[in-house]
Structures are given as structure tokens and as C-alpha cells.
Amino acid sequence: MCIGIFDSGIGGMTLLHQALLLMPQENFIFYADTDHVPYGTKSREQVVSYVDEVIRFMLAKECKAVVIACNTATAVAAEQMRSKYCELPIIGIEPAVKPAVAESDGKRVMVVATPLTVHEKRLQKLVERVDDEHLVDMLELPGLVEFAEQGEFVSARVTAYLQEKFAGYALEQYGELVLGCTHFNYFKDTFRALLPQGIHIIDGSFGTVRQLMRVLAAKGALAPQPAEEAAGGQVRYFASGREILEADRLERIRKLHERLEQMRAL
Ligand code: DGL
């Protein structure tokens, strides 16, 4: 049985990439909901219905767990989906606000996310819970989702977009940048170039994969470790339910993994 990972688009590959590193013995289905991307500028009702459709797809594929590799979808739909599909382990990525505040050492924390995530009560409550010293600012960056989906990761337009969004913030006061949208990992080099040296960039993918491992281990559902069966590490990619099999599209996916590997080191 495999693990299903999904997002509105290519952002969720951040999590898949991390999962392939930490759980090489597992097989995966990766589902990008390309018919409905972006989620972050839609209504919560729309996103809930998209997520429901994806989870039904994952169940039909007999996935042993589903990872919502989308902060926006977790914020609006995770609780509802867990009550509806109570037999299925559903793990959702969330902005890593808590560790960022804990490590900020009194410096400010910038959380960047989609408009829907920023306006959802779930994130606001999380910030209220951990931000005793009022260090956290939240900033919407929906344009980065569009750039990512067009494969435009490094360009004068990306830099100008971020410069405009950051204008008005005293950037030297920030010690932590929380990537609260999985699409944003593709832009770590530009974030580094624009933000103060030494700023710590954090996202929730490592913690989410660790949580997935804990949940599967507790159910005795992790694939066996040794490579004797040598069946791990396979991924089938789907675009809104249609399997991607064409060599040129799979090559594009390979290049995205390459970019994510470069960004991981930054
Ligand atoms: N990648 C998604 C997230 O983590 C959402 C991007 C979008 O579709 O707006 O929030």
C-alpha cells in the first residue's frame, strides 16, 4: 500500500521530496490538483470540496495514509476530513510558527502564506497561542504560487514582486522566515538575497514527514526497512486524477526535484 500526498500544484513536491529522503522504503502517489490551482485565493467551501474529491481518489487507490501537502488545504479542511474519513490517517502540513518563535531569540518572525491561510482562524489561533511577545507578522504572497506554476523561479519579476511586498517592513529586525505555503520553497534563493544575512528559513515539511512516520509506526503500517524487497521509492504522479506518463512531463518533474534539492541546502 502506498502513501498519498497532494497539493493544489507543484508545491506539495516539497513534502514528497522530503518523504523520499526520510522514507525511502515507501511508495507514493503524488496528486497535483492542477484543474483547481491556486487554492489560496478561492473560497473555503471550494477548497473543502476539492480536498474531499482528492481524498476519495486516494481511498480508491487504497492509500494507507494521506498527506495534505498544502498549508491552505490543511487550514480549511483537515479537521472536517478527519471526522469524515475517520479510518484514514490524514496528516496536514502547517506553518512552522511555533519552532520559529521559539528560536527567534527576540527577533521578529515573518510568516508568508496564501491569503486563505492568513485569514483562516486556524493560523490566527496558532499565532495567538505562541506569540506572547507579539513578534509575528503575516504576509500574503499569492503571486509566488502563480510564478511557481509557470516554472518561473528566478527572474527580475520574482525579485520585483518580493521587493514590493517587503517594502514597509524593517527587514533587519527579522530573524525567522516561515514558509507557510509549500510553493514558496522554490524561491529560497531569492528570499535569501533579499532578507538579512543569517535569517533562518523554516517550513513544515520535515516536521510533517516525521509526524507521518510516527502515525504509520503507531499503526504498524510502515513498509519494512531493509531493501531485500527493493520496492521502495516509486512515485506515480497525477494531475487532478489523470496519471502523468509522458516522458517530457516526467522530465519536468525530475527537474523540479533537482531544484528542490538545491533549495534544501539554502
Ligand atoms: N501550496 C499550497 C499551500 O501550501 C497552496 C498554494 C495555492 O494553491 O494557493 O498553501
mmCIF file with all atom_site columns, N, CA and C in Angstrom, residues 18 22-23 91 204-216:
data_model
loop_
_atom_site.group_PDB
_atom_site.id
_atom_site.type_symbol
_atom_site.label_atom_id
_atom_site.label_alt_id
_atom_site.label_comp_id
_atom_site.label_asym_id
_atom_site.label_entity_id
_atom_site.label_seq_id
_atom_site.pdbx_PDB_ins_code
_atom_site.Cartn_x
_atom_site.Cartn_y
_atom_site.Cartn_z
_atom_site.occupancy
_atom_site.B_iso_or_equiv
_atom_site.pdbx_formal_charge
_atom_site.auth_seq_id
_atom_site.auth_comp_id
_atom_site.auth_asym_id
_atom_site.auth_atom_id
_atom_site.pdbx_PDB_model_num
ATOM 1  N N  . GLN A 1 18  ? 10.971 15.470 0.607  1.00 0.00 ? 18  GLN A N  1
ATOM 2  C CA . GLN A 1 18  ? 11.411 15.169 1.977  1.00 0.00 ? 18  GLN A CA 1
ATOM 3  C C  . GLN A 1 18  ? 11.044 13.738 2.370  1.00 0.00 ? 18  GLN A C  1
ATOM 4  N N  . LEU A 1 22  ? 13.402 10.613 3.734  1.00 0.00 ? 22  LEU A N  1
ATOM 5  C CA . LEU A 1 22  ? 13.271 10.042 5.080  1.00 0.00 ? 22  LEU A CA 1
ATOM 6  C C  . LEU A 1 22  ? 12.620 8.655  5.079  1.00 0.00 ? 22  LEU A C  1
ATOM 7  N N  . MET A 1 23  ? 11.875 8.340  4.020  1.00 0.00 ? 23  MET A N  1
ATOM 8  C CA . MET A 1 23  ? 11.142 7.060  3.996  1.00 0.00 ? 23  MET A CA 1
ATOM 9  C C  . MET A 1 23  ? 11.380 6.364  2.646  1.00 0.00 ? 23  MET A C  1
ATOM 10 N N  . ILE A 1 91  ? -2.657 13.477 7.521  1.00 0.00 ? 91  ILE A N  1
ATOM 11 C CA . ILE A 1 91  ? -1.640 14.330 8.139  1.00 0.00 ? 91  ILE A CA 1
ATOM 12 C C  . ILE A 1 91  ? -1.571 15.609 7.304  1.00 0.00 ? 91  ILE A C  1
ATOM 13 N N  . GLY A 1 204 ? 7.331  23.597 7.154  1.00 0.00 ? 204 GLY A N  1
ATOM 14 C CA . GLY A 1 204 ? 6.789  22.490 7.939  1.00 0.00 ? 204 GLY A CA 1
ATOM 15 C C  . GLY A 1 204 ? 7.005  21.111 7.338  1.00 0.00 ? 204 GLY A C  1
ATOM 16 N N  . SER A 1 205 ? 7.765  20.987 6.245  1.00 0.00 ? 205 SER A N  1
ATOM 17 C CA . SER A 1 205 ? 7.765  19.681 5.576  1.00 0.00 ? 205 SER A CA 1
ATOM 18 C C  . SER A 1 205 ? 8.494  18.591 6.381  1.00 0.00 ? 205 SER A C  1
ATOM 19 N N  . PHE A 1 206 ? 9.616  18.946 7.002  1.00 0.00 ? 206 PHE A N  1
ATOM 20 C CA . PHE A 1 206 ? 10.340 17.946 7.786  1.00 0.00 ? 206 PHE A CA 1
ATOM 21 C C  . PHE A 1 206 ? 9.461  17.445 8.941  1.00 0.00 ? 206 PHE A C  1
ATOM 22 N N  . GLY A 1 207 ? 8.866  18.384 9.678  1.00 0.00 ? 207 GLY A N  1
ATOM 23 C CA . GLY A 1 207 ? 8.010  18.016 10.816 1.00 0.00 ? 207 GLY A CA 1
ATOM 24 C C  . GLY A 1 207 ? 6.807  17.192 10.375 1.00 0.00 ? 207 GLY A C  1
ATOM 25 N N  . THR A 1 208 ? 6.274  17.497 9.210  1.00 0.00 ? 208 THR A N  1
ATOM 26 C CA . THR A 1 208 ? 5.090  16.775 8.733  1.00 0.00 ? 208 THR A CA 1
ATOM 27 C C  . THR A 1 208 ? 5.449  15.336 8.351  1.00 0.00 ? 208 THR A C  1
ATOM 28 N N  . VAL A 1 209 ? 6.612  15.167 7.724  1.00 0.00 ? 209 VAL A N  1
ATOM 29 C CA . VAL A 1 209 ? 7.025  13.797 7.366  1.00 0.00 ? 209 VAL A CA 1
ATOM 30 C C  . VAL A 1 209 ? 7.322  12.994 8.637  1.00 0.00 ? 209 VAL A C  1
ATOM 31 N N  . ARG A 1 210 ? 7.941  13.652 9.620  1.00 0.00 ? 210 ARG A N  1
ATOM 32 C CA . ARG A 1 210 ? 8.194  12.953 10.896 1.00 0.00 ? 210 ARG A CA 1
ATOM 33 C C  . ARG A 1 210 ? 6.873  12.526 11.535 1.00 0.00 ? 210 ARG A C  1
ATOM 34 N N  . GLN A 1 211 ? 5.880  13.398 11.454 1.00 0.00 ? 211 GLN A N  1
ATOM 35 C CA . GLN A 1 211 ? 4.562  13.070 12.011 1.00 0.00 ? 211 GLN A CA 1
ATOM 36 C C  . GLN A 1 211 ? 3.936  11.891 11.247 1.00 0.00 ? 211 GLN A C  1
ATOM 37 N N  . LEU A 1 212 ? 4.073  11.901 9.926  1.00 0.00 ? 212 LEU A N  1
ATOM 38 C CA . LEU A 1 212 ? 3.584  10.782 9.104  1.00 0.00 ? 212 LEU A CA 1
ATOM 39 C C  . LEU A 1 212 ? 4.246  9.479  9.553  1.00 0.00 ? 212 LEU A C  1
ATOM 40 N N  . MET A 1 213 ? 5.560  9.530  9.783  1.00 0.00 ? 213 MET A N  1
ATOM 41 C CA . MET A 1 213 ? 6.281  8.321  10.199 1.00 0.00 ? 213 MET A CA 1
ATOM 42 C C  . MET A 1 213 ? 5.772  7.824  11.553 1.00 0.00 ? 213 MET A C  1
ATOM 43 N N  . ARG A 1 214 ? 5.541  8.786  12.475 1.00 0.00 ? 214 ARG A N  1
ATOM 44 C CA . ARG A 1 214 ? 5.047  8.408  13.811 1.00 0.00 ? 214 ARG A CA 1
ATOM 45 C C  . ARG A 1 214 ? 3.679  7.753  13.711 1.00 0.00 ? 214 ARG A C  1
ATOM 46 N N  . VAL A 1 215 ? 2.792  8.355  12.896 1.00 0.00 ? 215 VAL A N  1
ATOM 47 C CA . VAL A 1 215 ? 1.419  7.837  12.780 1.00 0.00 ? 215 VAL A CA 1
ATOM 48 C C  . VAL A 1 215 ? 1.437  6.432  12.168 1.00 0.00 ? 215 VAL A C  1
ATOM 49 N N  . LEU A 1 216 ? 2.223  6.242  11.124 1.00 0.00 ? 216 LEU A N  1
ATOM 50 C CA . LEU A 1 216 ? 2.274  4.919  10.481 1.00 0.00 ? 216 LEU A CA 1
ATOM 51 C C  . LEU A 1 216 ? 2.932  3.894  11.410 1.00 0.00 ? 216 LEU A C  1
#
